[in-house]
Coordinates of C-alpha atoms in Angstrom, one line a residue:
Chain E
X45 CA 22.6 90.1 -70.2
X46 CA 21.8 86.3 -69.4
X47 CA 18.5 86.9 -67.9
X48 CA 16.9 87.8 -71.5
X49 CA 16.6 84.1 -71.8
X50 CA 14.6 83.6 -68.4
X51 CA 11.4 84.2 -70.8
X52 CA 12.7 81.2 -73.2
X53 CA 13.0 77.8 -72.7
X54 CA 15.1 77.8 -69.5
X55 CA 12.6 79.7 -67.6
X56 CA 10.3 77.0 -68.2
X57 CA 12.2 73.9 -67.7
X58 CA 13.3 75.5 -64.3
X59 CA 9.8 75.8 -63.4
X60 CA 9.4 72.0 -64.1
X61 CA 12.0 71.0 -61.7
X62 CA 10.8 73.4 -59.1
X63 CA 7.4 71.8 -58.9
X64 CA 9.0 68.2 -59.5
X65 CA 11.0 69.1 -56.3
X66 CA 7.9 69.7 -54.2
X67 CA 5.7 67.2 -55.6
X68 CA 8.4 64.7 -54.7
X69 CA 8.4 66.1 -51.0
X70 CA 4.8 66.3 -50.9
X71 CA 4.8 62.4 -51.9
X72 CA 7.6 61.7 -49.3
X73 CA 5.3 61.2 -46.1
X74 CA 2.5 59.7 -48.1
X75 CA 4.9 57.0 -49.6
X76 CA 6.8 56.4 -46.3
X77 CA 3.8 56.0 -44.6
X78 CA 2.5 53.1 -47.0
X79 CA 5.6 51.5 -46.4
X80 CA 5.5 52.1 -42.9
X81 CA 8.9 53.5 -43.4
X82 CA 9.0 56.3 -40.6
X83 CA 12.7 57.0 -41.0
X84 CA 12.2 58.6 -44.6
X85 CA 10.4 61.1 -42.9
X86 CA 13.0 62.2 -40.2
X87 CA 15.4 62.2 -43.2
X88 CA 13.9 64.6 -45.7
X89 CA 12.8 66.6 -42.5
X90 CA 16.7 67.5 -42.3
X91 CA 16.8 67.4 -45.7
X92 CA 14.9 70.8 -46.1
X93 CA 16.0 72.2 -43.5
X94 CA 19.9 71.7 -44.5
X95 CA 18.1 72.8 -48.1
X96 CA 16.7 75.7 -46.4
X97 CA 20.4 76.9 -45.1
X98 CA 21.9 76.0 -48.6
X99 CA 19.0 78.3 -50.6
X100 CA 20.1 81.4 -48.2
X101 CA 23.6 80.4 -49.1
X102 CA 23.0 80.2 -53.0
X103 CA 21.6 83.9 -52.6
X104 CA 25.4 85.0 -51.6
X105 CA 27.3 82.4 -53.5
X106 CA 25.3 81.9 -56.6
X107 CA 23.7 85.7 -57.3
X108 CA 25.8 87.5 -55.0
X109 CA 29.4 86.2 -56.1
X110 CA 30.5 86.7 -52.2
X111 CA 31.9 83.2 -51.1
X112 CA 31.2 82.9 -47.3
X113 CA 32.8 80.0 -45.6
X114 CA 31.1 80.9 -42.3
X115 CA 27.2 80.8 -42.9
X116 CA 26.7 77.8 -40.7
X117 CA 27.6 80.5 -37.7
X118 CA 24.0 82.0 -38.9
X119 CA 22.3 78.7 -38.9
X120 CA 23.8 78.2 -35.1
X121 CA 22.8 81.4 -34.1
X122 CA 19.1 80.5 -34.8
X123 CA 19.2 77.2 -33.0
X124 CA 21.0 78.8 -30.0
X125 CA 18.6 81.4 -29.4
X126 CA 15.5 78.5 -29.9
X127 CA 17.8 76.6 -27.1
X128 CA 18.8 79.7 -24.8
X129 CA 15.0 80.7 -24.6
X130 CA 13.9 77.5 -24.1
X131 CA 16.0 76.6 -21.6
X132 CA 15.6 80.0 -19.6
X133 CA 11.7 79.4 -19.8
X134 CA 12.5 75.6 -18.2
X135 CA 14.6 76.5 -15.7
X136 CA 14.3 80.1 -15.1
X137 CA 16.7 82.8 -14.5
X138 CA 17.4 85.6 -17.4
X139 CA 19.9 85.7 -20.6
X140 CA 22.3 88.3 -19.4
X141 CA 20.2 89.0 -16.5
X142 CA 17.4 91.0 -18.9
X143 CA 15.7 88.6 -21.0
X144 CA 13.2 86.0 -19.7
X145 CA 12.8 82.6 -21.3
X146 CA 10.2 81.8 -23.8
X147 CA 9.2 78.3 -25.6
X148 CA 6.4 80.4 -27.8
X149 CA 6.8 80.0 -31.4
X150 CA 5.6 83.1 -32.2
X151 CA 7.8 84.8 -29.8
X152 CA 11.0 82.6 -30.2
X153 CA 11.1 82.2 -33.8
X154 CA 11.1 85.8 -34.8
X155 CA 13.7 86.7 -32.8
X156 CA 15.7 84.0 -33.6
X157 CA 15.6 85.1 -37.1
X158 CA 16.3 88.6 -36.0
X159 CA 18.9 87.9 -33.7
X160 CA 20.5 86.1 -36.8
X161 CA 19.9 88.6 -39.3
X162 CA 21.6 91.2 -36.6
X163 CA 24.5 88.9 -36.8
X164 CA 24.9 88.8 -40.1
X165 CA 24.3 92.8 -40.5
X166 CA 27.3 93.3 -38.2
X167 CA 29.5 90.3 -39.8
X168 CA 28.7 91.9 -43.2
X169 CA 29.3 95.5 -42.0
X170 CA 33.2 94.5 -41.8
X171 CA 33.7 91.6 -44.0
X172 CA 32.0 93.3 -47.3
X173 CA 34.8 95.6 -47.4
X174 CA 36.9 93.2 -48.5
X175 CA 36.5 91.0 -51.4
X176 CA 38.3 87.5 -53.2
X177 CA 40.7 85.8 -50.7
X178 CA 40.3 88.2 -47.7
X179 CA 36.2 87.7 -47.9
X180 CA 36.8 84.3 -47.6
X181 CA 39.0 84.3 -44.7
X182 CA 37.0 87.1 -42.6
X183 CA 33.8 85.5 -42.9
X184 CA 35.5 82.0 -41.9
X185 CA 37.0 84.0 -38.6
X186 CA 33.6 85.6 -37.7
X187 CA 31.9 82.1 -38.0
X188 CA 35.1 80.8 -35.9
X189 CA 34.4 83.4 -33.2
X190 CA 30.8 82.6 -32.9
X191 CA 31.3 78.7 -32.6
X192 CA 33.9 79.2 -30.0
X193 CA 31.8 82.0 -28.4
X194 CA 28.9 79.2 -28.0
X195 CA 31.9 76.3 -27.0
X196 CA 32.6 78.2 -24.0
X197 CA 29.8 79.2 -22.9
X198 CA 29.2 76.9 -19.7
X199 CA 25.8 77.9 -18.9
X200 CA 24.1 76.3 -21.7
X201 CA 25.9 73.2 -22.3
X202 CA 29.5 74.8 -23.9
X203 CA 30.9 71.8 -26.1
X204 CA 28.3 69.3 -25.2
X205 CA 25.1 71.0 -26.2
X206 CA 21.9 72.2 -24.9
X207 CA 19.1 69.7 -24.9
X208 CA 15.5 71.1 -25.2
X209 CA 12.5 69.4 -22.9
X210 CA 10.3 69.8 -26.1
X211 CA 9.6 71.5 -29.4
X212 CA 8.2 75.1 -28.7
X213 CA 4.7 75.7 -28.3
X214 CA 1.9 75.5 -29.9
X215 CA 4.0 72.9 -32.0
X216 CA 5.0 70.6 -29.2
X217 CA 3.2 67.8 -29.6
X218 CA 3.3 67.6 -33.1
X219 CA 3.6 64.3 -34.7
X220 CA 7.0 63.8 -36.7
X221 CA 4.5 63.9 -39.8
X222 CA 3.0 66.8 -38.7
X223 CA 6.2 68.6 -38.4
X224 CA 7.5 67.5 -41.7
X225 CA 4.3 69.5 -42.9
X226 CA 5.1 72.6 -41.6
X227 CA 8.8 72.6 -42.4
X228 CA 7.7 71.8 -45.8
X229 CA 5.6 74.8 -45.9
X230 CA 8.1 77.1 -44.6
X231 CA 10.7 75.8 -47.3
X232 CA 8.3 76.7 -49.8
X233 CA 7.4 80.0 -48.7
X234 CA 11.2 80.7 -48.1
X235 CA 11.8 79.6 -51.8
X236 CA 9.1 81.7 -53.4
X237 CA 10.6 84.8 -51.3
X238 CA 14.1 84.5 -52.3
X239 CA 12.8 83.8 -55.8
X240 CA 10.8 86.9 -55.8
X241 CA 14.0 89.1 -54.6
X242 CA 16.2 87.4 -57.1
X243 CA 13.6 88.4 -59.3
X244 CA 13.2 92.1 -58.4
X245 CA 15.3 95.3 -59.2
X246 CA 17.3 94.1 -55.8
X247 CA 18.0 90.9 -57.1
X248 CA 19.1 92.7 -60.2
X249 CA 21.7 95.0 -58.7
X250 CA 22.9 92.1 -57.1
X251 CA 23.5 90.1 -60.1
X252 CA 24.7 93.1 -61.9
X253 CA 27.5 93.9 -59.3
X254 CA 28.4 90.2 -59.5
X255 CA 29.0 90.3 -63.4
X256 CA 30.7 93.7 -63.0
X257 CA 31.3 95.0 -60.0
X258 CA 33.0 98.3 -61.3
X259 CA 30.4 99.1 -63.8
X260 CA 27.6 99.1 -61.3
X261 CA 29.6 101.4 -59.4
X262 CA 30.2 103.9 -62.5
X263 CA 26.3 103.8 -62.9
X264 CA 26.0 105.1 -59.4
X265 CA 24.4 102.2 -57.4
X266 CA 25.6 102.0 -53.4
X267 CA 26.9 98.0 -54.1
X268 CA 28.4 97.6 -50.2
X269 CA 24.8 98.6 -49.1
X270 CA 23.0 96.0 -51.4
X271 CA 25.3 93.2 -51.0
X272 CA 25.0 94.2 -46.9
X273 CA 21.1 93.7 -47.3
X274 CA 21.5 90.3 -48.8
X275 CA 23.7 89.1 -46.3
X276 CA 21.8 89.9 -43.6
X277 CA 18.7 88.8 -45.2
X278 CA 20.6 85.1 -46.2
X279 CA 21.8 85.4 -42.3
X280 CA 17.9 85.6 -41.1
X281 CA 17.2 83.0 -43.7
X282 CA 19.9 80.6 -42.4
X283 CA 19.0 81.4 -38.7
X284 CA 15.4 80.3 -39.6
X285 CA 16.6 76.9 -40.6
X286 CA 18.4 76.9 -37.6
X287 CA 15.3 77.6 -35.5
X288 CA 13.3 74.6 -37.7
X289 CA 16.7 72.2 -36.5
X290 CA 16.5 73.0 -33.1
X291 CA 12.8 72.2 -32.8
X292 CA 13.7 69.2 -35.1
X293 CA 15.9 67.8 -32.9
X294 CA 15.0 69.5 -29.5
X295 CA 18.9 69.7 -29.3
X296 CA 21.4 72.5 -30.2
X297 CA 25.2 72.0 -30.2
X298 CA 28.3 73.8 -31.3
X299 CA 28.9 71.2 -33.8
X300 CA 26.5 72.9 -35.8
X301 CA 28.7 75.8 -37.0
X302 CA 31.8 74.3 -37.2
X303 CA 33.8 75.6 -40.4
X304 CA 33.6 72.2 -41.7
X305 CA 29.8 72.5 -41.9
X306 CA 29.9 75.8 -43.6
X307 CA 32.4 73.8 -46.4
X308 CA 29.6 71.4 -46.6
X309 CA 26.5 73.7 -47.0
X310 CA 28.9 75.4 -50.1
X311 CA 29.3 71.7 -51.3
X312 CA 25.2 71.5 -51.3
X313 CA 25.0 74.5 -53.3
X314 CA 27.6 73.9 -55.5
X315 CA 26.2 70.2 -56.3
X316 CA 22.5 71.6 -56.6
X317 CA 23.7 74.1 -59.3
X318 CA 24.9 77.4 -58.0
X319 CA 22.3 80.4 -58.9
X320 CA 19.2 78.4 -59.1
X321 CA 17.8 78.8 -55.6
X322 CA 15.7 75.5 -55.5
X323 CA 19.2 73.6 -56.6
X324 CA 19.9 74.1 -52.7
X325 CA 17.2 71.7 -51.8
X326 CA 18.4 69.3 -54.8
X327 CA 22.2 69.7 -53.5
X328 CA 21.2 69.2 -49.8
X329 CA 19.4 65.8 -51.0
X330 CA 21.8 64.6 -53.2
X331 CA 24.5 64.9 -50.4
X332 CA 21.9 63.1 -47.5
X333 CA 21.3 60.7 -49.5
X334 CA 24.9 59.7 -50.7
X335 CA 25.8 59.9 -47.4
X336 CA 23.1 57.6 -46.7
X337 CA 23.5 55.0 -49.5
X338 CA 27.2 55.2 -49.2
X339 CA 26.9 54.8 -45.8
X340 CA 25.0 51.5 -46.1
X341 CA 28.2 49.9 -48.0
X342 CA 31.0 51.4 -46.0
X343 CA 31.0 53.8 -42.7
X344 CA 34.0 55.2 -44.5
X345 CA 32.1 56.7 -46.9
X346 CA 33.9 60.0 -47.4
X347 CA 36.9 58.4 -48.6
X348 CA 34.1 57.9 -51.8
X349 CA 32.5 61.0 -51.3
X350 CA 35.6 63.3 -51.4
X351 CA 37.0 62.1 -54.9
X352 CA 33.6 62.0 -56.1
X353 CA 33.1 65.3 -55.4
X354 CA 36.2 66.7 -56.5
X355 CA 35.4 65.3 -59.9
X356 CA 32.1 67.3 -59.8
X357 CA 34.1 70.5 -59.1
X358 CA 36.4 69.8 -61.9
X359 CA 34.0 68.5 -64.4
X360 CA 30.5 69.6 -63.8
X361 CA 30.8 72.8 -62.3
X362 CA 27.2 73.5 -63.1
X363 CA 26.0 71.0 -60.5
X364 CA 23.1 68.3 -61.4
X365 CA 20.6 70.8 -62.6
X366 CA 22.7 71.8 -65.2
X367 CA 22.1 68.2 -66.9
X368 CA 18.4 69.1 -66.9
X369 CA 18.4 72.8 -67.1
X370 CA 21.0 73.3 -70.0
X371 CA 22.7 76.2 -68.6
X372 CA 22.7 78.1 -65.1
X373 CA 20.6 81.2 -65.2
X374 CA 23.7 83.4 -64.0
X375 CA 26.0 81.4 -66.5
Chain G
X286 CA 54.2 86.4 -10.8
X287 CA 57.1 87.1 -13.0
X288 CA 58.0 83.5 -13.5
X289 CA 54.2 83.1 -14.3
X290 CA 54.2 85.3 -17.1
X291 CA 57.9 83.7 -18.3
X292 CA 56.2 80.0 -18.7
X293 CA 53.0 81.5 -20.3
X294 CA 55.1 84.0 -22.5
X295 CA 57.4 80.4 -23.5
X296 CA 54.3 78.7 -24.1
X297 CA 53.2 81.6 -26.5
X298 CA 56.3 81.2 -28.2
X299 CA 56.1 77.6 -28.6
X300 CA 52.6 77.5 -30.1
X301 CA 53.8 80.7 -32.0
X302 CA 56.9 78.6 -33.7
X303 CA 54.4 75.7 -34.2
X304 CA 52.1 77.7 -36.5
X305 CA 54.8 79.5 -38.3
X306 CA 55.9 75.8 -39.6
X307 CA 52.2 75.6 -40.9
X308 CA 51.9 79.1 -42.4
X309 CA 55.3 79.2 -43.8
X310 CA 54.1 76.6 -46.3
X311 CA 50.5 77.9 -46.5
X312 CA 51.5 81.8 -47.4
X313 CA 54.1 80.4 -50.1
X314 CA 51.6 78.4 -51.8
X315 CA 49.0 81.3 -52.1
X316 CA 51.5 83.9 -52.7
X317 CA 52.9 81.6 -55.5
X318 CA 50.5 79.6 -56.8
X319 CA 47.5 81.6 -56.0
X320 CA 45.9 78.7 -54.7
X321 CA 44.0 78.3 -51.1
X322 CA 44.6 75.1 -50.1
X323 CA 42.5 73.8 -46.9
X324 CA 44.4 70.3 -47.3
X325 CA 47.3 71.9 -45.5
X326 CA 46.2 70.8 -42.3
X327 CA 45.5 67.3 -43.5
X328 CA 49.2 67.1 -43.9
X329 CA 50.2 68.2 -40.7
X330 CA 47.9 65.5 -39.8
X331 CA 49.8 62.9 -41.9
X332 CA 53.2 64.1 -41.0
X333 CA 52.3 63.6 -37.0
X334 CA 51.3 59.8 -37.9
X335 CA 54.0 59.2 -39.8
X336 CA 56.3 60.1 -36.9
X337 CA 54.1 57.9 -34.3
X338 CA 53.9 55.1 -36.6
X339 CA 57.9 55.5 -36.8
X340 CA 58.6 56.0 -33.4
X341 CA 56.9 53.0 -32.2
X342 CA 58.2 50.7 -34.7
X343 CA 61.8 52.1 -34.0
X344 CA 61.7 54.4 -31.1
X345 CA 63.9 56.7 -32.9
X346 CA 63.0 60.3 -32.7
X347 CA 65.4 61.0 -35.7
X348 CA 64.0 58.5 -37.8
X349 CA 60.7 59.7 -37.1
X350 CA 61.3 63.4 -38.0
X351 CA 63.0 61.8 -41.7
X352 CA 59.3 60.3 -41.8
X353 CA 57.3 63.4 -41.1
X354 CA 59.2 65.4 -43.1
X355 CA 60.1 63.1 -46.0
X356 CA 57.0 61.3 -46.3
X357 CA 55.0 64.1 -45.9
X358 CA 56.8 66.2 -48.6
X359 CA 55.9 63.4 -50.6
X360 CA 52.4 63.3 -50.3
X361 CA 52.4 66.7 -51.1
X362 CA 54.5 66.5 -54.2
X363 CA 51.9 63.9 -55.3
X364 CA 48.9 65.8 -54.5
X365 CA 50.4 68.7 -56.3
X366 CA 51.0 66.5 -59.5
X367 CA 48.0 65.2 -59.4
X368 CA 45.4 67.4 -58.4
X369 CA 46.4 70.9 -57.3
X370 CA 48.3 71.5 -60.6
X371 CA 44.5 71.7 -62.1
X372 CA 43.5 74.3 -59.3
X373 CA 45.6 77.0 -60.1
X374 CA 43.9 78.7 -62.9
X375 CA 40.7 77.4 -61.3
X376 CA 38.7 80.4 -59.2
X377 CA 39.0 80.6 -55.3
X378 CA 35.7 78.6 -54.6
X379 CA 36.6 75.7 -57.1
X380 CA 40.3 75.4 -54.7
X381 CA 38.2 75.6 -51.5
X382 CA 35.7 72.9 -52.7
X383 CA 38.1 70.6 -54.4
X384 CA 41.0 71.1 -50.9
X385 CA 37.9 70.2 -48.8
X386 CA 37.1 67.0 -50.9
X387 CA 40.8 66.2 -50.0
X388 CA 40.3 66.7 -46.5
X389 CA 37.4 64.5 -46.5
X390 CA 39.6 61.9 -48.4
X391 CA 42.6 62.2 -46.3
X392 CA 41.0 61.9 -43.0
X393 CA 38.9 58.9 -43.8
X394 CA 42.1 57.3 -45.2
X395 CA 43.5 57.7 -42.3
X396 CA 40.9 56.6 -40.1
X397 CA 40.9 53.6 -42.0
X398 CA 44.8 52.8 -41.9
X399 CA 45.3 54.1 -38.4
X400 CA 41.9 53.5 -36.6
X401 CA 39.7 55.6 -35.0
X402 CA 41.7 55.7 -31.7
X403 CA 44.3 58.8 -31.0
X404 CA 47.6 57.2 -31.4
X405 CA 50.5 57.4 -28.6
X406 CA 53.6 59.3 -29.0
X407 CA 55.9 59.0 -26.0
X408 CA 59.3 60.9 -25.8
X409 CA 62.5 59.4 -25.0
X410 CA 63.3 60.1 -21.6
X411 CA 66.3 62.4 -23.0
X412 CA 63.1 64.9 -24.0
X413 CA 60.7 64.3 -21.8
X414 CA 62.1 65.7 -18.7
X415 CA 62.4 69.3 -17.7
X416 CA 65.0 72.0 -17.9
X417 CA 65.7 74.7 -14.8
X418 CA 66.2 77.6 -16.4
X419 CA 66.3 80.4 -13.6
X420 CA 66.0 79.7 -10.1
X421 CA 63.5 77.0 -9.5
X422 CA 61.7 77.6 -12.7
X423 CA 61.6 74.3 -14.9
X424 CA 60.3 74.3 -18.2
X425 CA 60.0 70.8 -20.2
X426 CA 62.9 70.1 -22.3
X427 CA 60.7 69.1 -25.7
X428 CA 59.2 72.3 -25.8
X429 CA 62.3 74.4 -25.6
X430 CA 63.7 72.1 -28.5
X431 CA 60.3 73.2 -30.1
X432 CA 61.1 76.4 -29.9
X433 CA 64.7 76.1 -31.0
X434 CA 63.8 73.9 -33.9
X435 CA 61.4 76.6 -35.0
X436 CA 63.7 79.6 -35.1
X437 CA 66.4 77.7 -36.5
X438 CA 63.9 76.9 -39.5
X439 CA 62.7 80.6 -39.6
X440 CA 65.9 81.6 -39.8
X441 CA 66.8 79.0 -42.6
X442 CA 63.9 80.0 -44.5
X443 CA 64.8 83.8 -44.7
X444 CA 68.5 82.5 -45.7
X445 CA 66.5 80.4 -48.8
X446 CA 64.0 83.2 -49.7
X447 CA 66.7 86.1 -49.5
X448 CA 70.2 84.4 -50.3
X449 CA 69.5 81.4 -52.8
X450 CA 68.6 81.0 -56.3
X451 CA 65.8 79.1 -55.5
X452 CA 64.6 81.7 -53.4
X453 CA 65.5 84.2 -55.6
X454 CA 62.7 82.5 -57.9
X455 CA 60.4 81.9 -55.5
X456 CA 60.4 86.0 -54.9
X457 CA 60.2 86.3 -58.8
X458 CA 57.4 84.2 -59.1
X459 CA 55.1 85.6 -56.2
X460 CA 55.9 89.2 -57.7
X461 CA 55.4 88.1 -61.3
X462 CA 54.6 84.9 -62.4
X463 CA 54.0 85.1 -66.4
X464 CA 57.7 87.3 -66.3
X465 CA 59.2 84.4 -64.9
X466 CA 57.9 82.0 -67.1
X467 CA 58.9 83.9 -70.0
X468 CA 62.3 84.7 -68.8
X469 CA 62.9 80.7 -69.1
X470 CA 62.1 79.4 -65.3
X471 CA 60.6 75.9 -65.0
X472 CA 57.5 77.2 -63.5
X473 CA 55.9 73.8 -63.0
X474 CA 58.8 72.1 -61.3
X475 CA 59.4 75.1 -59.4
X476 CA 55.4 74.8 -58.1
X477 CA 56.2 71.2 -57.2
X478 CA 59.4 72.2 -55.1
X479 CA 57.6 74.6 -53.2
X480 CA 54.6 72.6 -52.5
X481 CA 56.6 69.6 -51.7
X482 CA 58.9 72.5 -49.3
X483 CA 55.5 73.6 -47.6
X484 CA 54.3 69.8 -47.2
X485 CA 57.7 69.0 -45.4
X486 CA 57.2 71.9 -43.1
X487 CA 53.6 71.0 -42.1
X488 CA 54.8 67.3 -41.8
X489 CA 57.6 68.9 -39.3
X490 CA 54.7 70.7 -37.1
X491 CA 52.9 67.5 -37.0
X492 CA 55.9 65.8 -35.7
X493 CA 56.5 68.3 -32.9
X494 CA 52.9 68.8 -32.2
X495 CA 52.2 64.8 -32.0
X496 CA 53.7 64.3 -28.4
X497 CA 52.4 67.2 -27.0
X498 CA 48.6 67.5 -28.4
X499 CA 47.0 64.0 -29.5
X500 CA 47.6 62.6 -32.6
X501 CA 44.3 61.6 -33.9
X502 CA 41.8 62.2 -37.0
X503 CA 40.7 65.6 -37.8
X504 CA 43.3 67.0 -35.9
X505 CA 45.0 69.3 -38.5
X506 CA 41.5 70.9 -39.3
X507 CA 41.2 73.4 -36.1
X508 CA 45.0 74.2 -36.9
X509 CA 44.3 74.9 -40.6
X510 CA 41.9 77.6 -39.3
X511 CA 44.8 78.8 -37.0
X512 CA 47.2 79.2 -40.1
X513 CA 45.1 80.6 -42.2
X514 CA 44.5 83.5 -39.5
X515 CA 48.3 83.9 -39.1
X516 CA 48.8 84.4 -43.2
X517 CA 46.0 86.8 -43.6
X518 CA 47.5 88.6 -40.7
X519 CA 50.7 88.5 -41.4
X520 CA 50.2 89.4 -45.4
X521 CA 49.5 86.6 -48.0
X522 CA 52.8 85.1 -49.5
X523 CA 55.2 87.2 -46.8
X524 CA 57.0 84.2 -44.8
X525 CA 58.5 87.7 -43.0
X526 CA 54.8 88.4 -42.3
X527 CA 53.8 84.9 -41.3
X528 CA 56.5 84.6 -38.7
X529 CA 55.7 88.0 -36.8
X530 CA 51.9 87.0 -37.4
X531 CA 52.4 83.3 -36.0
X532 CA 54.5 84.4 -32.9
X533 CA 51.8 87.5 -32.4
X534 CA 49.0 84.7 -32.4
X535 CA 50.8 82.3 -30.5
X536 CA 51.0 84.8 -27.8
X537 CA 47.9 86.8 -27.8
X538 CA 46.2 83.2 -28.0
X539 CA 48.3 82.2 -24.9
X540 CA 47.8 84.9 -22.9
X541 CA 44.0 85.5 -23.1
X542 CA 43.5 82.0 -22.0
X543 CA 45.2 82.7 -18.6
X544 CA 44.0 86.6 -18.8
X545 CA 40.6 86.8 -20.2
X546 CA 37.3 84.8 -19.2
X547 CA 36.7 81.6 -21.2
X548 CA 33.9 82.9 -23.2
X549 CA 36.2 85.5 -25.0
X550 CA 39.6 83.5 -24.5
X551 CA 39.1 81.4 -27.7
X552 CA 37.7 84.6 -29.6
X553 CA 40.8 86.9 -28.9
X554 CA 42.8 86.2 -32.1
X555 CA 39.9 86.4 -34.8
X556 CA 39.4 89.6 -32.9
X557 CA 42.8 90.8 -33.7
X558 CA 42.3 88.9 -37.3
X559 CA 39.1 91.0 -37.8
X560 CA 40.8 94.2 -36.6
X561 CA 43.6 94.0 -38.7
X562 CA 41.8 93.3 -41.9
X563 CA 39.7 96.1 -41.3
X564 CA 42.8 98.2 -41.2
X565 CA 45.0 96.6 -43.5
X566 CA 43.0 94.5 -45.9
X567 CA 46.5 93.1 -46.9
X568 CA 47.6 92.0 -43.7
X569 CA 50.9 93.5 -42.0
X570 CA 53.4 92.7 -44.5
X571 CA 51.6 92.7 -47.9
X572 CA 54.3 91.0 -50.2
X573 CA 52.3 92.0 -53.8
X574 CA 52.4 95.4 -52.4

């Protein structure tokens, strides 16, 4: 197995990239402050939040070999959990006549993550029975179900989305810079968590099942249950990125979970390099910066990005990181 | 009350045949070339734009029909030769990604050429009115035309696939590609024909949807998902399955909207799909056993 090389040069270079990525992220507010360009703080806050969602998707895509075309739905579930609870905290009333609202982070955030994880568990329960094309389609179908559910839920704004009064307590009065640091800490912790999971026995089973499903079964490993656990964990982390997104924009909208968003997340993971954990951050940064740079030349930036991305997939499948790392851990 | 259900049934049927036109091409392309083409919705969009442009220029629905089908078939053929031909041997993830890139490109191209505002597509007086069906019950002429055209195309597809040499090759290609190629069939050009055929059907769907829905950028993205649902329910590669599933989805969606509360209406067909996949992972009419 390829993991033997993790003791060699690849692991070392990987660690260098990891440190570099976070060193750059630490430098952003300092440089932006010095240059008087607060815009970059907002931009990189968004990049980190997208990166967090991409990392959770990489757990499925790069390590588990599960091509989920509905991952943005779980981001949306996390964001809506925050939005709906904040709505009831501001306006009174109860969700389903049962649950009162709250805008306290230590209540809302764990609830949102749990709801996201539970949604992923249910979706995974059904869709993981299938593989290949059917799996792609059934995750897409579930994501569309969740999408339309929120589009047609008029109480919470429907198509127009839901505006929040403020961020959750106790970070309601955070400046953008303070919020940036908070997101950075969250991202670092989540990255370390995913890295630990990948390196654990659990991660080994997941990767083994990706490489040879039948052999893992023959050994006696309940592959389905491992995949379901990974799917649930990825959904919970995606929901957490949704929590941060809702707090960042104080606005939630069904547009967050359209299937095109799910496809964009896959694009980010692939551009950053599948099966590299922090590749998700790099992919999100490359995507957002390309959007910004190309968008400066023309509002029709996607006409350049589309073909460019096709070329990346056709000829540099392992992502930009592979140029630095030599080869991906998952080969 | 019975008339209300009749009207909804006709609406569902009309929606269903539009979905069939989309799904037929998609299912053939997947069944034979093993390609997930997310950009199929963009071909539908192109068809609608070609039709709207030609209709505005000449005022002729017939010329608009020719523009929608032939120009879209040409675009599909071009895409197949330039890009999709390289994707047949790639895995599903690469196909999803590349065809997603094509969606971004085509959406933006359309926005540059035709602008961001939706195009009008006004029907000529002959088609714009309604027809009296039973008693006082009237139904828009154009929607009846859609149903008729859809059913005729379905019948033609059936004849093409079961009665002609091309159809025989298509079925053989879906069953065992390597063997068909070994028997001397030019598989490359067969692929191009099938792709162009699928594109023409998508263009036809766009042409007929144009006057009912808005002709605008991104109009294909939501229809694509519905067409994918149809081919998954019907069984990938099966045109017969696509017809049955398209009508099922059209009826479930239409009746769901009038009978179910709003929050559940849009979820109806996805629930049906999840249920079908759960019970029969290969769809209702699995073409490849």
